[in-house]
């Protein structure tokens, strides 16, 4: 019988892993106190003795790109042997849902999955996990080589980024995917960098776990009335469905707030409304609120609407006369949600039936039944300081990285005050990660690249006050830090979808930034950057730095859109702008004496079209500090 393995390795050390080239290879783990651990890898070897707590670590000499190699870790009781280990470049991909978003739900999913045939691209997905104190071990994860069978679940942005780097470097690329949809930046930072009491946070986490257990117990009691879940829900949309065993539920409200905390999966809602013969013959408008995340909606068994992955979009479906009749009409809504909040939410006024020419009528008395669900309470932990850092970032250190790609900020753009705080939080997080990651690269340390918020109609715009524009500005202001770069995405988002499907261009632009910042190539990697604005002759003259390339307009010509001017009254008016001798000259008849200029200053700057000849867009900006 073989000896049991006494040595414990971090989960990132596993078959198929990618080790950073040209840096000393850090290897560490746990063994019996005092045990001598020997590591052999690609012709290099080293030894270390476990301390009194069993911790050991050692450093092997740097290696060039290549492989596959074998790593053998032996503590004298039973060797651990890791197979198919590659040496290349390792990138940490982190942030919220737009970084997490998989290839299978992005643009051209079938084609991209079929093209994912390069096994020298490897992904390691860290499961959503949280902790009140910094952890030594990840909750899970495994290295997976790119293939059509596996790639559908990969981060689309990270995969397309890796694919571009493979073209120019020719070396294996490892992606460590540490993401959580909806997460705030505070969750990814440690306690000291936020000036927080570590002991108090640990106690708060213990309290959260206790509250979670109570909430989960309630959810399980509610589910116990249907002991046979999951069930086949085919036909539940029928008006004849017997819903007598269904349970009442408050609408609108996320189901987590109504006794179903921690539940993800598929559940159904039902209600009724009454029409006269004349109203039924004319058709109605049906509002079923905002649904997190996807729904299919029927009236009297006829499908009247379907929306996929639009958690914050009010559903308004036109119901034809052919689906209606005089008297009682039955509404059935099948909701799918697999993370975060779930169910019908939003404003009460968004849940209604409205006959032609009549006022909306409230839809009340809803009933509810799950059909295929799972229960695990992690959803709100992405809002609490340090919890994700402790479990999803800290255990990775000091695994050597080539750099970080980051796509986050939507959850910190709820208010202008929130977005302003980000300009302190973001550089603080970068400094913290760099200080904690021992890197052999020359100053400034770990390359850090991020995606600026894409264009999106968030509903928070109030005239000249745009939280998303301020958050973008906070991101841009972090470029003072060396070894950083920003990808502007205001031209490739979707105003109606916070998760734009075009992740290919995001990955390509991140790769351009990496080629310059991390690999030292002289490539165009960002769009025009304003350097100076002067106000004279009733116009704003905006000068741009040469590093951003030659100015151009998307679609051609010299007329630029997306600019606004204000005078001393601080009221902005749309302005006409043109390219003139390498500058942008901005005028408005409504502002004869301008003192401030803004560009793309809205949540959804759809008309902003200033680019360079490499087709890279200029970032939104403003000259004022109002």
XYZ file of C-alpha atoms in Angstrom:
626
model
C 0.000 0.000 0.000
C 1.580 3.346 -1.003
C 2.421 5.843 1.713
C -0.011 8.681 2.300
C 1.055 12.100 1.095
C 2.048 14.222 4.089
C 3.036 17.246 2.002
C 0.255 19.699 1.164
C 0.615 22.086 -1.764
C -1.346 25.210 -2.645
C -4.103 24.232 -5.076
C -2.537 26.396 -7.763
C 0.224 23.729 -7.885
C -1.429 20.989 -9.915
C -1.180 18.984 -13.109
C -1.211 21.199 -16.187
C -0.128 24.359 -14.412
C 1.779 27.209 -16.045
C 4.838 28.556 -14.198
C 6.141 32.057 -14.873
C 9.214 32.106 -17.103
C 12.366 34.132 -16.355
C 11.526 34.451 -12.655
C 12.687 32.286 -9.750
C 10.110 29.569 -9.159
C 8.616 29.880 -5.683
C 7.328 26.580 -4.259
C 5.748 26.274 -0.821
C 3.354 24.224 1.239
C 2.760 22.321 4.472
C 4.439 19.168 5.776
C 5.146 17.557 9.093
C 7.064 19.946 11.396
C 10.780 19.498 10.794
C 10.313 17.458 7.613
C 12.847 17.920 4.830
C 11.116 18.638 1.516
C 12.917 18.203 -1.789
C 11.574 19.707 -5.018
C 12.862 18.737 -8.457
C 11.675 20.564 -11.568
C 13.024 20.704 -15.120
C 16.558 19.825 -14.111
C 16.593 22.147 -11.098
C 16.177 21.053 -7.528
C 16.085 22.521 -4.053
C 15.338 21.549 -0.474
C 13.734 23.163 2.555
C 12.919 22.175 6.115
C 9.395 22.660 7.457
C 9.218 24.966 10.462
C 7.446 24.249 13.736
C 4.035 24.904 12.169
C 4.828 22.722 9.158
C 5.277 25.556 6.671
C 8.096 25.308 4.150
C 9.125 27.268 1.078
C 11.967 27.316 -1.389
C 13.063 29.008 -4.565
C 14.243 27.305 -7.744
C 16.225 29.082 -10.476
C 14.354 30.840 -13.254
C 13.535 28.886 -16.417
C 12.954 29.878 -20.032
C 9.604 29.185 -21.659
C 8.997 25.573 -22.530
C 7.756 22.230 -21.327
C 5.938 20.108 -20.602
C 7.949 19.317 -17.481
C 7.394 17.256 -14.348
C 7.592 18.709 -10.837
C 8.319 16.271 -8.006
C 7.808 17.257 -4.357
C 9.006 14.705 -1.814
C 8.810 14.984 1.979
C 10.125 11.488 2.571
C 6.730 9.896 3.157
C 5.351 9.921 -0.381
C 6.225 12.059 -3.387
C 3.764 14.362 -5.105
C 4.337 14.367 -8.860
C 2.823 17.107 -11.027
C 2.592 16.308 -14.719
C 2.369 18.437 -17.882
C 3.789 21.618 -16.324
C 4.480 24.447 -18.784
C 6.755 27.457 -18.356
C 5.407 30.652 -19.916
C 3.586 33.803 -18.846
C 0.988 33.818 -16.085
C -1.650 36.562 -15.898
C -4.117 37.122 -13.082
C -7.561 38.114 -14.410
C -9.762 39.693 -11.749
C -12.762 41.945 -11.269
C -16.502 41.538 -11.636
C -18.895 40.012 -14.152
C -17.495 41.494 -17.363
C -14.188 39.771 -16.636
C -15.961 36.641 -15.413
C -18.277 36.527 -18.462
C -17.772 33.214 -20.317
C -17.130 32.606 -23.984
C -20.390 30.639 -24.193
C -22.387 33.817 -23.495
C -20.332 36.216 -25.611
C -20.381 37.143 -29.284
C -20.044 34.252 -31.743
C -19.937 31.579 -29.026
C -20.044 28.576 -31.356
C -17.250 29.894 -33.541
C -15.055 30.947 -30.632
C -15.504 27.640 -28.847
C -14.585 25.782 -32.035
C -11.456 27.938 -32.423
C -10.280 27.329 -28.832
C -7.884 24.566 -29.839
C -4.594 25.801 -28.363
C -3.660 23.600 -25.367
C -0.836 25.980 -24.447
C -3.478 28.394 -23.181
C -4.408 27.197 -19.687
C -7.118 28.558 -17.368
C -7.375 28.163 -13.608
C -10.809 29.215 -12.313
C -10.996 30.054 -8.602
C -14.470 29.286 -7.219
C -16.425 32.060 -5.532
C -15.282 31.971 -1.927
C -14.879 34.325 0.992
C -13.244 34.505 4.400
C -12.936 36.872 7.341
C -9.155 36.444 7.559
C -6.437 35.893 4.940
C -6.375 32.252 3.906
C -3.386 30.058 3.066
C -5.319 27.792 0.697
C -7.741 28.350 -2.167
C -11.218 26.847 -1.891
C -10.717 24.950 -5.160
C -9.746 25.170 -8.805
C -7.848 23.215 -11.439
C -5.768 23.977 -14.502
C -7.657 23.307 -17.746
C -6.096 23.416 -21.202
C -8.004 25.256 -23.895
C -10.137 22.998 -26.061
C -13.586 23.161 -27.660
C -14.822 20.860 -24.918
C -13.706 23.179 -22.105
C -13.443 26.729 -23.436
C -17.119 27.667 -23.230
C -16.717 28.244 -19.496
C -13.506 30.289 -19.773
C -13.468 34.034 -19.148
C -13.983 35.475 -22.616
C -11.912 38.619 -22.053
C -9.045 36.665 -20.496
C -9.099 33.988 -23.195
C -9.088 36.451 -26.080
C -6.289 38.352 -24.329
C -4.294 35.126 -23.973
C -4.922 34.225 -27.597
C -3.480 37.547 -28.779
C -0.417 37.174 -26.555
C 0.201 33.680 -27.886
C 0.430 35.156 -31.383
C 3.149 37.636 -30.461
C 5.100 35.802 -27.735
C 4.801 32.193 -28.820
C 5.025 31.072 -25.178
C 2.441 29.234 -23.073
C -0.067 31.557 -21.382
C -1.662 30.768 -18.049
C -4.753 32.649 -16.878
C -5.746 32.636 -13.217
C -9.408 33.670 -13.171
C -10.278 35.214 -9.794
C -13.566 37.025 -10.457
C -16.953 37.569 -8.850
C -19.856 39.256 -10.629
C -21.212 42.366 -8.930
C -18.222 42.712 -6.611
C -17.138 46.064 -5.209
C -13.463 46.981 -5.159
C -13.441 47.009 -1.343
C -13.947 43.245 -1.355
C -10.667 42.764 -3.277
C -8.512 44.857 -0.906
C -6.932 43.846 2.392
C -7.817 45.469 5.702
C -4.682 47.637 6.239
C -4.972 49.288 2.806
C -8.485 50.417 3.779
C -7.593 51.454 7.322
C -9.864 48.765 8.752
C -9.578 46.752 11.956
C -8.704 43.174 11.027
C -10.071 41.698 14.249
C -13.357 43.552 13.841
C -13.658 42.321 10.260
C -13.007 38.749 11.331
C -15.735 39.039 13.962
C -18.085 40.537 11.394
C -17.404 37.582 9.095
C -18.273 35.170 11.914
C -21.530 37.031 12.420
C -22.255 36.817 8.704
C -21.743 33.060 8.740
C -24.139 32.690 11.652
C -26.739 34.830 9.879
C -26.214 32.789 6.723
C -26.966 29.569 8.559
C -30.224 31.018 9.865
C -31.214 32.260 6.406
C -30.308 28.971 4.757
C -32.301 27.057 7.341
C -35.359 29.146 6.457
C -34.835 28.545 2.736
C -34.500 24.804 3.268
C -37.700 24.778 5.347
C -39.499 26.579 2.534
C -38.167 24.125 -0.035
C -39.158 21.150 2.129
C -42.777 21.495 1.007
C -41.603 20.155 -2.374
C -39.333 17.239 -1.428
C -39.002 15.986 -5.003
C -37.095 18.973 -6.422
C -35.783 19.296 -9.056
C -38.815 18.501 -11.179
C -39.755 18.647 -14.841
C -41.562 21.967 -15.263
C -42.741 21.395 -18.829
C -46.274 22.681 -19.182
C -46.290 24.911 -16.104
C -47.081 27.887 -18.361
C -50.550 26.483 -19.065
C -53.565 28.352 -17.722
C -54.839 24.992 -16.499
C -51.822 24.369 -14.240
C -52.879 23.544 -10.690
C -51.093 26.148 -8.550
C -52.967 25.393 -5.328
C -49.776 24.072 -3.715
C -47.727 27.099 -4.755
C -46.797 29.670 -2.105
C -47.675 33.378 -2.041
C -44.782 35.748 -2.706
C -44.315 39.510 -2.593
C -43.769 41.116 -6.011
C -41.696 43.103 -6.763
C -38.881 41.932 -4.482
C -35.852 39.740 -5.029
C -36.713 36.265 -3.826
C -33.784 36.408 -1.374
C -35.712 39.058 0.549
C -38.857 36.933 0.799
C -37.554 33.802 2.486
C -35.495 32.225 -0.301
C -32.024 33.511 0.537
C -29.158 31.575 -1.023
C -31.335 30.005 -3.721
C -30.195 29.952 -7.358
C -31.752 28.205 -10.321
C -35.187 28.196 -11.952
C -38.453 29.242 -10.309
C -41.925 30.242 -11.504
C -44.304 33.096 -10.744
C -48.035 33.168 -11.479
C -50.766 35.779 -11.226
C -54.004 36.753 -12.979
C -55.770 39.802 -14.362
C -59.348 40.353 -15.502
C -60.470 41.975 -18.765
C -63.721 42.922 -20.370
C -64.478 41.513 -23.801
C -63.642 44.875 -25.383
C -60.291 45.102 -23.569
C -59.353 41.574 -24.519
C -60.163 42.237 -28.158
C -57.828 45.242 -28.264
C -54.751 43.639 -26.658
C -52.845 44.839 -23.592
C -49.396 45.859 -22.421
C -47.978 43.614 -19.671
C -45.253 44.758 -17.294
C -43.569 42.082 -15.192
C -40.932 44.282 -13.592
C -37.175 43.834 -13.677
C -36.125 40.207 -13.626
C -32.818 38.906 -12.374
C -31.538 37.456 -14.646
C -33.638 35.865 -17.443
C -37.320 35.189 -18.052
C -39.860 33.673 -20.388
C -43.370 35.027 -19.916
C -46.710 33.565 -21.011
C -50.324 34.712 -20.912
C -52.890 31.915 -21.025
C -50.166 29.545 -22.204
C -49.062 31.762 -25.089
C -45.482 33.065 -24.930
C -45.577 36.866 -25.048
C -41.971 37.741 -24.170
C -38.515 36.498 -23.392
C -35.422 38.344 -22.140
C -31.994 36.835 -21.533
C -29.499 38.036 -18.887
C -30.873 41.548 -18.363
C -31.113 41.811 -14.592
C -32.005 45.511 -14.500
C -34.246 45.890 -17.545
C -37.986 46.474 -16.966
C -39.942 43.877 -18.936
C -42.788 45.347 -20.999
C -44.427 42.824 -23.293
C -47.179 43.459 -25.840
C -49.914 40.838 -25.470
C -51.997 40.316 -28.634
C -55.735 39.830 -28.586
C -55.220 36.267 -29.749
C -53.704 35.393 -26.354
C -56.499 37.004 -24.328
C -60.142 36.466 -23.457
C -62.828 38.164 -21.425
C -62.653 37.347 -17.733
C -59.673 35.924 -15.872
C -56.351 35.688 -17.735
C -53.361 33.760 -16.365
C -49.771 35.038 -16.324
C -46.834 32.633 -15.894
C -43.209 33.806 -15.630
C -40.299 31.353 -15.647
C -37.252 33.002 -14.053
C -33.678 31.752 -14.336
C -30.985 33.088 -12.022
C -27.662 31.422 -11.273
C -25.863 33.982 -9.146
C -26.595 37.115 -7.157
C -30.141 38.227 -6.539
C -32.999 36.461 -8.285
C -36.630 37.025 -9.178
C -38.963 39.880 -10.067
C -37.773 43.178 -8.601
C -37.778 46.908 -9.343
C -40.502 49.503 -8.806
C -44.091 48.500 -8.103
C -45.204 50.684 -11.012
C -43.271 48.400 -13.381
C -45.544 45.431 -12.581
C -48.866 46.055 -14.316
C -51.370 45.242 -17.025
C -52.561 48.108 -19.211
C -55.517 47.767 -21.597
C -55.580 50.013 -24.656
C -56.516 53.578 -23.710
C -56.697 52.798 -19.984
C -54.473 53.430 -16.994
C -52.081 50.679 -15.817
C -53.521 48.257 -13.261
C -51.402 46.784 -10.520
C -50.756 43.051 -10.654
C -51.055 41.586 -7.159
C -51.533 38.181 -5.505
C -48.570 36.367 -7.001
C -47.776 32.722 -6.302
C -44.384 31.083 -6.529
C -42.752 27.681 -6.923
C -39.131 26.604 -7.499
C -38.530 23.883 -10.071
C -34.747 23.306 -10.217
C -32.614 25.097 -7.649
C -29.497 24.879 -5.504
C -28.891 26.481 -2.124
C -25.621 28.104 -1.043
C -25.333 31.545 0.496
C -22.448 33.511 -1.002
C -24.272 36.134 -3.037
C -23.801 39.268 -0.921
C -20.231 38.591 0.208
C -18.870 40.437 -2.808
C -20.043 43.707 -1.203
C -18.080 43.423 2.054
C -14.520 44.720 2.497
C -11.651 42.183 2.339
C -13.757 39.010 2.087
C -12.824 38.140 -1.497
C -9.223 39.240 -1.132
C -8.799 36.947 1.854
C -10.022 33.833 0.028
C -9.395 34.476 -3.675
C -6.231 36.636 -3.891
C -4.147 36.162 -0.739
C -3.719 32.373 -1.170
C -2.100 32.938 -4.585
C 0.872 34.868 -3.240
C 3.754 34.546 -4.024
C 2.953 32.530 -7.200
C 4.894 34.483 -9.824
C 2.866 36.507 -12.337
C 3.623 38.432 -15.517
C 0.887 40.899 -14.680
C -2.753 41.602 -13.851
C -5.743 42.378 -16.066
C -8.691 43.964 -14.254
C -12.281 44.722 -15.310
C -14.329 46.156 -12.455
C -16.038 49.373 -11.441
C -19.712 49.023 -12.333
C -20.571 48.191 -8.717
C -18.726 51.297 -7.484
C -20.555 53.626 -9.893
C -23.929 53.780 -8.163
C -23.448 57.402 -7.041
C -21.036 60.224 -7.803
C -19.689 60.031 -4.233
C -19.043 56.321 -4.721
C -17.249 56.972 -8.002
C -15.102 59.712 -6.461
C -13.920 57.377 -3.706
C -12.695 54.997 -6.388
C -9.883 57.384 -7.321
C -8.331 56.650 -3.911
C -9.338 53.005 -3.673
C -8.086 51.849 -7.063
C -4.441 52.994 -6.767
C -4.419 51.813 -3.152
C -5.398 48.319 -4.274
C -2.745 48.274 -7.009
C -0.076 49.411 -4.551
C -1.183 46.760 -2.062
C -1.092 43.903 -4.576
C 2.288 45.034 -5.898
C 3.775 45.259 -2.422
C 2.523 41.802 -1.495
C 3.539 40.100 -4.721
C 7.251 39.582 -4.646
C 8.281 40.125 -8.236
C 11.621 40.037 -9.951
C 10.576 42.423 -12.688
C 12.204 45.817 -12.754
C 10.418 48.791 -11.233
C 7.589 49.687 -11.081
C 6.715 46.082 -10.406
C 3.707 44.078 -11.394
C 2.181 45.349 -14.680
C -1.467 46.265 -14.070
C -3.875 46.764 -16.979
C -7.572 47.529 -16.751
C -10.702 48.055 -18.827
C -12.488 51.353 -18.392
C -16.274 51.105 -18.029
C -17.995 50.593 -21.370
C -20.937 52.675 -22.508
C -24.194 51.684 -20.795
C -27.497 53.384 -19.965
C -27.419 52.766 -16.239
C -30.336 55.042 -15.414
C -28.211 57.071 -12.980
C -27.479 60.001 -15.318
C -28.904 63.284 -14.012
C -28.203 66.036 -16.469
C -24.498 66.836 -16.199
C -24.050 64.428 -13.274
C -22.994 60.957 -14.379
C -21.617 58.444 -11.847
C -20.284 56.286 -14.664
C -18.427 59.219 -16.201
C -16.891 60.057 -12.824
C -15.886 56.413 -12.295
C -14.220 56.407 -15.723
C -12.371 59.563 -14.724
C -11.259 57.880 -11.491
C -9.903 54.993 -13.538
C -8.069 57.360 -15.895
C -6.578 59.278 -12.987
C -4.883 56.066 -11.838
C -2.673 56.174 -14.939
C -0.231 58.311 -12.944
C 1.060 54.992 -11.634
C 3.917 53.573 -13.733
C 3.482 50.161 -15.264
C -0.235 50.662 -15.878
C -2.473 51.024 -18.912
C -6.160 51.491 -19.596
C -8.394 50.065 -22.309
C -11.177 52.446 -23.355
C -14.403 50.636 -24.300
C -17.036 53.357 -24.765
C -17.366 52.379 -28.430
C -17.883 48.616 -27.970
C -20.429 48.443 -25.162
C -24.187 48.035 -25.348
C -26.371 50.790 -23.876
C -29.046 48.196 -23.091
C -26.783 45.506 -21.646
C -24.293 45.929 -18.813
C -22.633 42.775 -20.179
C -21.742 43.691 -23.782
C -21.106 40.612 -25.881
C -18.083 41.958 -27.751
C -15.313 40.624 -25.566
C -13.004 39.984 -28.528
C -12.052 43.643 -28.958
C -11.615 44.055 -25.212
C -9.141 41.170 -25.185
C -7.288 42.548 -28.212
C -6.951 46.012 -26.662
C -5.720 44.547 -23.370
C -3.139 42.582 -25.331
C -1.949 45.778 -27.040
C -1.525 47.353 -23.608
C 0.380 44.297 -22.380
C 2.656 44.339 -25.397
C 3.712 47.871 -24.495
C 3.708 47.809 -20.686
C 4.804 44.245 -19.967
C 6.780 43.368 -23.095
C 8.251 46.719 -24.085
C 6.944 46.837 -27.656
C 6.500 50.140 -29.433
C 2.854 49.685 -30.417
C -0.174 51.965 -30.416
C -2.009 50.853 -27.303
C -4.281 53.774 -26.366
C -6.273 56.498 -28.044
C -5.872 60.279 -28.021
C -5.080 61.772 -24.606
C -5.860 65.446 -23.856
C -2.876 67.451 -22.639
C -4.019 71.063 -22.478
C -7.139 73.141 -23.107
C -7.155 76.869 -23.744
C -10.221 79.081 -24.134
C -9.978 81.900 -26.642
C -12.030 83.396 -29.419
C -15.253 81.952 -28.006
C -13.996 78.392 -28.378
C -12.190 75.646 -26.504
C -8.971 74.471 -28.136
C -8.066 70.986 -26.907
C -4.517 69.813 -27.547
C -3.617 66.107 -27.439
C -0.351 64.358 -26.701
C 1.581 62.737 -29.517
C 1.631 59.356 -27.735
C -2.054 58.872 -28.505
C -1.492 58.883 -32.256
C -2.914 61.059 -35.008
C -6.435 62.379 -34.369
C -9.278 60.992 -36.452
C -13.057 60.586 -36.375
C -14.787 57.217 -36.435
C -16.541 57.067 -39.799
C -14.287 59.706 -41.354
C -14.401 63.477 -41.773
C -13.322 66.183 -39.351
C -16.546 66.771 -37.421
C -16.250 65.338 -33.899
C -19.238 64.491 -31.701
C -19.688 64.106 -27.975
C -18.407 67.515 -26.808
C -20.160 70.024 -24.549
C -19.269 73.516 -23.326
C -20.205 75.572 -20.280
C -19.719 79.142 -19.186
C -19.384 80.502 -15.680
C -22.964 79.393 -14.966
C -21.663 75.788 -15.041
C -24.479 74.702 -17.359
C -23.259 72.503 -20.213
C -24.639 72.714 -23.731
C -24.023 70.410 -26.711
C -21.237 71.819 -28.859
C -19.872 71.535 -32.377
C -16.299 70.276 -32.593
C -13.859 69.862 -35.460
C -10.337 68.643 -36.043
C -8.153 71.664 -36.851
C -4.374 71.400 -37.204
C -4.061 68.444 -34.842
C -6.384 69.928 -32.233
C -10.085 69.746 -31.480
C -11.800 73.132 -31.608
C -15.124 73.236 -29.774
C -17.817 75.942 -30.118
C -21.424 76.439 -29.067
C -23.727 79.328 -29.930
C -25.314 78.828 -26.506
C -21.962 79.432 -24.761
C -20.258 82.527 -26.228
C -17.612 82.621 -23.456
C -16.792 79.027 -22.539
C -14.727 78.213 -19.477
C -15.109 74.418 -19.401
C -15.273 71.577 -21.928
C -16.376 67.977 -21.536
C -16.183 64.995 -23.856
C -18.226 61.814 -23.615
C -19.466 62.889 -20.205
C -22.407 60.535 -19.688
C -23.099 56.958 -18.688
C -23.707 56.141 -22.355
C -21.600 58.463 -24.553
C -22.975 56.887 -27.715
C -22.023 59.799 -29.983
C -18.408 60.175 -28.801
C -16.356 59.372 -31.912
C -12.847 60.787 -31.418
C -10.234 58.133 -32.221
C -6.723 57.823 -33.589
C -5.668 56.305 -36.882
C -5.207 52.959 -35.102
C -8.974 53.085 -34.414
C -8.458 53.347 -30.636
C -10.944 55.694 -28.930
C -10.204 58.693 -26.759
C -11.278 58.403 -23.149
C -14.039 60.670 -21.850
C -12.600 63.718 -20.075
C -13.410 67.142 -18.682
C -11.433 70.332 -18.071
C -13.437 71.365 -15.002
C -13.526 69.953 -11.470
C -17.134 70.860 -10.777
